[in-house]
Coordinates of C-alpha atoms and ligand atoms in Angstrom, one line a residue:
M1 CA 20.8 0.9 -15.7
I2 CA 17.7 -1.2 -14.3
P3 CA 15.8 1.1 -12.5
F4 CA 14.2 0.6 -9.8
L5 CA 10.5 2.1 -11.2
D6 CA 10.1 4.0 -14.4
L7 CA 6.8 5.8 -14.8
K8 CA 8.1 6.6 -18.8
R9 CA 7.3 3.4 -19.8
Q10 CA 3.8 2.7 -18.7
Y11 CA 3.0 6.3 -20.0
Q12 CA 4.3 5.6 -23.1
A13 CA 2.5 2.1 -23.6
I14 CA -1.3 4.6 -23.4
Q15 CA -0.2 8.0 -24.5
S16 CA -2.6 7.5 -27.2
E17 CA -5.2 7.1 -25.1
I18 CA -4.9 9.3 -22.0
D19 CA -3.6 12.4 -24.0
A20 CA -6.8 12.4 -25.4
A21 CA -9.0 11.2 -22.1
V22 CA -6.6 14.4 -20.9
L23 CA -7.2 16.7 -23.5
S24 CA -11.6 16.2 -23.9
T25 CA -10.9 16.5 -19.8
L26 CA -9.3 19.9 -20.7
A27 CA -12.2 21.4 -23.0
S28 CA -14.6 20.0 -20.6
G29 CA -13.8 23.7 -19.1
Q30 CA -14.8 20.8 -15.7
Y31 CA -11.9 20.8 -13.4
V32 CA -12.5 19.4 -10.0
L33 CA -15.4 16.2 -9.3
G34 CA -16.9 16.0 -12.5
P35 CA -18.7 13.9 -14.8
A36 CA -14.9 11.6 -15.2
V37 CA -14.5 11.3 -11.3
E38 CA -18.3 9.6 -11.3
C39 CA -17.6 7.5 -14.1
F40 CA -14.5 6.3 -12.2
E41 CA -16.1 5.7 -8.5
E42 CA -18.9 3.4 -10.3
H43 CA -16.0 2.1 -12.4
F44 CA -12.9 1.2 -9.0
A45 CA -16.3 0.4 -6.7
H46 CA -17.7 -2.5 -8.9
Y47 CA -13.8 -3.9 -9.3
C48 CA -13.7 -3.4 -5.4
Q49 CA -16.4 -6.1 -5.0
T50 CA -18.0 -2.7 -3.0
E51 CA -21.7 -0.4 -3.0
H52 CA -19.6 2.6 -3.3
A53 CA -16.9 5.0 -4.1
V54 CA -16.1 8.0 -2.9
A55 CA -12.5 9.5 -5.0
L56 CA -11.1 11.5 -3.6
N57 CA -7.4 13.6 -3.5
S58 CA -4.9 11.1 -2.1
G59 CA -4.4 7.8 0.3
T60 CA -4.7 9.6 3.3
S61 CA -7.5 11.3 2.8
A62 CA -8.7 7.8 2.1
L63 CA -7.6 7.1 5.6
Q64 CA -9.4 10.4 7.6
L65 CA -12.4 10.4 6.2
A66 CA -12.9 6.2 6.6
L67 CA -12.2 6.9 10.8
L68 CA -14.1 9.7 10.3
S69 CA -17.8 8.1 9.1
A70 CA -16.8 5.5 11.4
G71 CA -17.1 7.7 14.0
I72 CA -13.5 7.8 15.4
Q73 CA -13.4 10.6 18.2
P74 CA -10.1 12.1 19.9
G75 CA -8.8 10.2 22.0
D76 CA -9.8 6.8 20.9
E77 CA -6.8 4.1 20.2
I78 CA -7.1 2.3 17.2
I79 CA -5.0 -0.7 17.0
T80 CA -2.7 -0.5 13.8
V81 CA 1.4 -1.9 12.6
A82 CA 4.2 0.3 12.7
M83 CA 5.7 -1.6 9.6
T84 CA 4.0 0.9 6.9
F85 CA 4.1 3.9 5.5
V86 CA 4.2 7.0 8.4
A87 CA 0.7 7.5 6.1
T88 CA -1.0 5.3 7.7
A89 CA -0.4 7.0 11.3
A90 CA -0.6 10.4 10.4
A91 CA -4.2 10.1 9.5
I92 CA -5.2 8.1 12.9
T93 CA -3.7 10.8 15.0
Y94 CA -5.0 14.2 12.0
V95 CA -8.5 12.4 13.5
G96 CA -7.3 13.3 17.1
A97 CA -6.1 9.2 17.7
K98 CA -4.0 7.2 18.9
P99 CA -2.2 4.7 16.6
V100 CA -1.4 1.1 19.3
F101 CA 0.6 -0.5 16.9
V102 CA 0.7 -4.1 17.2
D103 CA 3.5 -6.4 15.7
I104 CA 3.5 -8.5 12.3
D105 CA 3.9 -12.0 11.7
P106 CA 7.8 -12.7 10.6
G107 CA 6.5 -15.2 7.9
T108 CA 4.2 -12.7 5.7
W109 CA 5.4 -8.9 7.6
T110 CA 1.8 -8.6 7.6
M111 CA -0.2 -8.1 11.2
D112 CA 0.2 -11.0 13.8
P113 CA -3.3 -11.9 14.4
E114 CA -2.0 -13.3 17.8
K115 CA -1.1 -10.0 18.8
I116 CA -4.0 -7.4 18.5
S117 CA -6.1 -9.0 21.6
A118 CA -3.6 -8.0 24.2
A119 CA -3.5 -4.7 22.9
I120 CA -7.7 -4.0 23.1
T121 CA -8.3 -1.2 25.8
T122 CA -11.6 0.0 26.1
K123 CA -10.5 2.9 24.9
T124 CA -10.0 0.8 21.3
R125 CA -12.5 1.9 18.4
A126 CA -10.7 0.1 15.6
I127 CA -7.7 -1.7 13.8
V128 CA -6.2 -0.1 10.2
V129 CA -4.9 -3.1 9.2
V130 CA -2.1 -3.1 6.1
H131 CA -2.1 -5.2 3.3
L132 CA 1.6 -4.2 2.5
H133 CA 3.9 -4.6 -0.4
G134 CA 0.3 -5.7 -2.5
R135 CA 0.1 -8.8 0.2
M136 CA -2.5 -9.5 2.4
A137 CA -3.0 -9.7 6.2
D138 CA -4.9 -12.4 7.1
M139 CA -8.6 -11.4 7.0
D140 CA -10.1 -14.0 8.9
P141 CA -8.8 -13.9 12.8
I142 CA -8.3 -10.4 12.5
L143 CA -12.7 -9.8 11.8
A144 CA -13.2 -12.8 14.0
I145 CA -11.4 -10.3 17.0
A146 CA -12.5 -7.2 15.7
K147 CA -16.5 -8.4 15.9
A148 CA -15.6 -9.8 19.5
H149 CA -15.1 -6.1 20.4
H150 CA -17.2 -4.1 18.3
L151 CA -14.4 -2.5 16.5
T152 CA -14.6 0.0 12.6
V153 CA -11.5 -2.7 10.8
I154 CA -10.7 -0.5 8.0
E155 CA -8.3 -1.9 5.2
D156 CA -5.1 0.1 3.7
A157 CA -4.7 -0.2 0.9
A158 CA -2.9 1.8 -0.8
Q159 CA -0.1 -1.1 -2.3
A160 CA -3.1 -3.8 -2.7
H161 CA -5.3 -3.4 -5.8
G162 CA -7.3 -5.8 -6.9
A163 CA -4.8 -8.3 -4.4
I164 CA -7.3 -11.1 -3.7
Y165 CA -7.9 -13.2 -0.1
K166 CA -10.2 -15.9 -0.3
G167 CA -11.8 -14.5 -3.2
K168 CA -12.0 -10.9 -2.1
V169 CA -10.6 -8.4 -3.9
A170 CA -8.1 -5.8 -0.5
G171 CA -10.4 -3.4 0.4
S172 CA -13.8 -5.3 0.4
I173 CA -13.2 -6.9 3.0
G174 CA -13.7 -5.0 7.1
D175 CA -15.4 -2.3 6.7
I176 CA -13.7 0.6 5.0
G177 CA -11.4 -0.3 2.1
C178 CA -8.7 2.6 1.3
F179 CA -7.1 3.4 -1.4
S180 CA -4.4 5.5 -2.8
F181 CA -3.7 6.6 -6.6
Y182 CA 0.3 8.6 -5.9
P183 CA 1.4 7.7 -9.4
G184 CA 4.1 5.5 -8.5
K185 CA 1.3 2.4 -6.9
N186 CA 0.4 -0.2 -8.9
L187 CA -3.5 2.0 -10.4
G188 CA -1.4 6.2 -10.8
A189 CA -2.5 8.6 -11.6
Y190 CA -1.0 11.1 -12.7
G191 CA -1.1 13.4 -9.6
E192 CA -2.5 13.1 -6.2
G193 CA -5.2 10.4 -6.0
G194 CA -7.2 8.3 -3.6
A195 CA -10.9 6.9 -2.9
M196 CA -12.6 5.3 -0.3
V197 CA -14.2 1.8 -1.0
T198 CA -17.1 0.3 1.2
Q199 CA -20.3 -1.2 0.7
H200 CA -22.1 0.3 3.6
A201 CA -23.8 3.5 2.5
E202 CA -24.4 5.8 5.2
L203 CA -20.5 5.7 5.7
A204 CA -20.7 6.5 1.9
K205 CA -22.2 9.4 2.3
K206 CA -21.0 10.5 5.6
A207 CA -16.8 10.9 2.9
R208 CA -18.9 11.7 0.3
L209 CA -20.0 15.1 2.2
M210 CA -16.3 15.3 4.2
R211 CA -14.5 15.3 1.0
D212 CA -15.9 18.9 0.2
W213 CA -16.6 21.1 3.0
G214 CA -20.2 19.2 4.4
Q215 CA -21.9 21.4 1.9
E216 CA -25.7 18.7 1.6
K217 CA -25.8 21.5 -1.8
K218 CA -24.2 24.7 -2.0
Y219 CA -23.4 27.1 0.7
W220 CA -25.1 24.6 3.1
H221 CA -23.0 23.0 5.6
V222 CA -24.7 20.4 7.1
I223 CA -20.9 18.7 8.7
P224 CA -17.8 19.9 9.3
G225 CA -16.2 18.8 5.9
F226 CA -11.6 19.2 3.9
N227 CA -11.2 20.1 0.8
F228 CA -10.4 16.3 -0.3
R229 CA -12.4 16.3 -3.5
M230 CA -10.6 15.0 -6.3
D231 CA -9.8 16.5 -10.1
H232 CA -11.0 15.2 -12.9
L233 CA -8.3 15.3 -15.3
Q234 CA -7.1 12.2 -12.5
G235 CA -10.2 10.8 -12.6
A236 CA -10.8 10.8 -16.3
I237 CA -6.7 9.0 -16.2
L238 CA -7.4 6.8 -13.9
N239 CA -11.3 5.5 -15.5
V240 CA -8.3 4.8 -18.8
K241 CA -6.0 3.4 -16.6
L242 CA -8.3 0.2 -14.6
R243 CA -9.0 -1.8 -17.8
H244 CA -5.9 -2.1 -17.8
L245 CA -5.5 -3.1 -13.9
P246 CA -5.6 -6.2 -14.3
K247 CA -3.0 -6.5 -17.5
W248 CA -0.5 -5.7 -15.1
L249 CA -0.7 -6.6 -12.2
A250 CA -0.1 -9.8 -13.9
A251 CA 3.3 -8.5 -15.2
R252 CA 3.7 -8.0 -11.9
Q253 CA 3.0 -11.1 -10.5
S254 CA 5.0 -13.0 -13.5
R255 CA 7.8 -11.2 -13.6
A256 CA 7.3 -11.5 -8.8
R257 CA 7.3 -15.8 -9.9
L258 CA 11.2 -15.5 -12.2
Y259 CA 12.4 -13.8 -8.5
D260 CA 10.2 -16.1 -5.9
Y261 CA 13.2 -18.2 -8.7
Y262 CA 16.2 -17.1 -8.3
C263 CA 15.3 -16.7 -4.8
D264 CA 15.1 -20.0 -4.1
K265 CA 18.4 -20.4 -6.2
Y266 CA 20.1 -18.6 -4.1
D267 CA 18.7 -19.4 -1.0
I268 CA 17.6 -15.2 0.0
P269 CA 14.3 -15.8 2.1
R270 CA 11.3 -13.8 0.7
P271 CA 7.4 -13.0 2.4
V272 CA 5.0 -16.0 2.5
T273 CA 1.8 -16.1 0.3
L274 CA -1.0 -17.5 2.3
A275 CA -2.5 -20.4 0.4
E276 CA -6.1 -18.0 -1.1
H277 CA -4.2 -14.8 -0.8
E278 CA -3.4 -12.8 -4.7
H279 CA -0.5 -10.9 -4.1
T280 CA 0.1 -8.4 -6.3
Y281 CA 3.5 -6.8 -5.6
H282 CA 3.4 -3.3 -5.4
V283 CA 6.7 -4.1 -3.8
Y284 CA 8.9 -7.4 -4.8
A285 CA 11.3 -7.3 -1.0
V286 CA 13.0 -10.1 -0.2
R287 CA 15.3 -10.4 3.5
V288 CA 18.9 -10.0 3.6
T289 CA 21.8 -9.6 5.5
Q290 CA 24.1 -6.9 5.4
R291 CA 21.7 -4.9 3.1
D292 CA 24.1 -1.0 3.0
T293 CA 26.7 -3.6 0.7
I294 CA 24.4 -6.1 -1.0
Q295 CA 22.4 -2.2 -1.8
Q296 CA 25.8 -0.8 -3.2
Q297 CA 27.3 -3.4 -5.3
L298 CA 23.3 -3.4 -6.9
L299 CA 24.9 -0.2 -7.9
T300 CA 27.7 -0.7 -9.1
R301 CA 25.7 -3.2 -11.5
G302 CA 23.5 0.1 -12.1
I303 CA 21.0 -2.5 -10.5
H304 CA 18.5 1.3 -8.6
T305 CA 16.9 -1.1 -4.9
N306 CA 14.7 0.8 -2.6
I307 CA 13.9 -0.1 1.3
H308 CA 10.1 -0.2 2.6
Y309 CA 10.5 0.8 5.0
P310 CA 14.2 1.4 6.8
I311 CA 11.7 2.9 10.0
P312 CA 9.8 1.5 11.7
V313 CA 6.7 4.3 12.7
H314 CA 7.6 3.7 16.3
L315 CA 11.0 4.9 16.0
Q316 CA 10.1 8.2 14.2
P317 CA 10.9 11.1 15.5
A318 CA 7.7 12.3 14.0
Y319 CA 6.1 10.3 16.3
S320 CA 8.0 10.9 19.8
F321 CA 4.9 12.0 22.1
L322 CA 3.4 7.8 21.2
N323 CA 7.0 7.1 23.6
G324 CA 8.2 4.5 21.2
R325 CA 10.7 2.3 21.9
V326 CA 13.2 -0.2 20.8
G327 CA 12.1 -4.1 21.4
D328 CA 8.4 -3.0 21.4
L329 CA 7.9 -4.6 18.5
P330 CA 10.8 -6.8 17.0
E331 CA 9.6 -9.0 14.2
T332 CA 9.2 -4.8 12.4
E333 CA 13.0 -3.6 13.6
T334 CA 14.1 -7.0 12.3
L335 CA 12.3 -6.7 9.2
A336 CA 13.2 -3.1 8.9
K337 CA 16.9 -3.4 9.1
Q338 CA 17.0 -6.6 6.3
M339 CA 14.9 -6.1 4.0
L340 CA 15.5 -5.2 0.3
S341 CA 12.7 -3.9 -2.1
L342 CA 14.9 -5.1 -5.9
P343 CA 12.5 -3.2 -8.9
I344 CA 9.5 -4.4 -10.1
F345 CA 6.9 -2.4 -12.5
P346 CA 4.4 -3.9 -15.0
E347 CA 7.2 -2.8 -17.7
L348 CA 10.2 -4.4 -16.5
S349 CA 11.6 -6.6 -19.0
D350 CA 12.3 -10.2 -17.6
E351 CA 15.5 -10.0 -18.8
E352 CA 16.0 -7.0 -16.4
V353 CA 14.3 -9.5 -13.7
A354 CA 17.4 -12.2 -14.6
T355 CA 19.8 -10.0 -14.2
V356 CA 18.4 -8.2 -11.1
G357 CA 18.6 -12.3 -10.1
E358 CA 21.4 -12.9 -10.6
A359 CA 23.3 -9.9 -9.7
L360 CA 22.0 -10.0 -6.0
G361 CA 22.2 -14.2 -5.7
G362 CA 26.2 -13.5 -6.6
I363 CA 26.6 -10.6 -4.2
T364 CA 25.2 -13.2 -1.8
Q365 CA 26.9 -15.8 -2.7
S366 CA 30.1 -13.8 -2.4
L367 CA 29.5 -12.7 0.5
R368 CA 28.9 -15.8 2.3
Q369 CA 31.7 -17.5 1.6
Q370 CA 33.5 -15.0 2.9
Q371 CA 31.6 -14.6 6.4
K372 CA 32.3 -18.3 6.1
A373 CA 36.8 -17.7 5.8
V374 CA 36.3 -15.0 7.8
D375 CA 34.1 -17.4 10.8
Y376 CA 36.6 -19.8 10.6
A377 CA 40.0 -17.7 10.4
T378 CA 38.6 -15.7 14.0
Ligands
PLP1 C1 0.7 5.4 -0.3 C2 0.5 5.6 1.0 C3 -1.1 6.0 1.5 C4 -1.2 7.2 2.0 O1 -1.3 7.5 0.1 P1 -1.4 8.6 -0.6 O2 -1.8 8.8 -1.9 O3 0.3 8.9 -0.6 O4 -1.7 9.5 0.6 C5 -0.9 5.1 2.7 N1 -0.5 4.4 3.7 C6 0.7 3.1 1.9 C7 0.7 1.9 3.4 C8 1.3 3.6 1.9 O5 1.9 2.8 0.6

């Protein structure tokens, strides 16, 4: 059996370090925020090449506080993509703003900069870019449009810790970067977690206030806030795990190189990584036709796959109030029907990757051959 993701393998590899950190945190008597969280903020800001990091309870909270610190108001329009996890759009609606979806580039699977201008209205205030699967969106043209229209740029880097675009780290390029430390993410806590990073002191200050009820000092609330604080335990765990992250990302990239080999061997389309980009492979996905059959046949060989994401946000029942229709975002909708995510995590062995690569290659080849026969006979 080859699992899609097995988090136990990683815990076992670092168990003594994690257990020591957890036990000392439990003994510290402090369970929410605290010195381990402060230490993590300092190291994570450094890792992201930003001045400030604000540790939070989730990536969704990071997006919500990013929008609020940037001054987004009810009724504002925020340009984003529908090919993302639903949290990107949810956070926009939490602050009363309206997500305006633009299509993706069919090669990179991320926001198509050419589609942005047509979506800008007098109400547009920000662009939330999503670095899907750990592959960064083409930021330069997006930043240029944002600058021309005075729009805030927020990077949803929940899947892209450590990804690089022209020498810059994900999260440090726009005005604000948002990260998730959900256990399955490239840097995962052992529970929920998130962070917002920024170069701007005033944005960090506002987010820091809002994550803890807007308290400037105890019971002195200067702005309305939330309970979006990070647990002390998660801060301690993330401090340990951050030290291992570069090695883990390199392992993901090496598994991905091997998958690339099988994709090329069997002519299976995969997304384009632009020059000067470093993809960190939170997800390794390919495009296939007859996806259900392929997924089923892989499963009969014990190989577990996934789909990120099968239904774009503009077609989700929960967002029907945005009046999205089939055909609005053709590239997004086609991709959603074709994408298939293969197992990838740092502890996956080369043998396992080879097994998946050969199985996928064999199945797609035989389906193509069947199709040829059908086409010939009809
Ligand atoms: C995981 C994820 C989020 C939300 O993060 P949580 O920590 O689960 O709240 C937001 N955006 C994207 C693209 C994600 O993958």
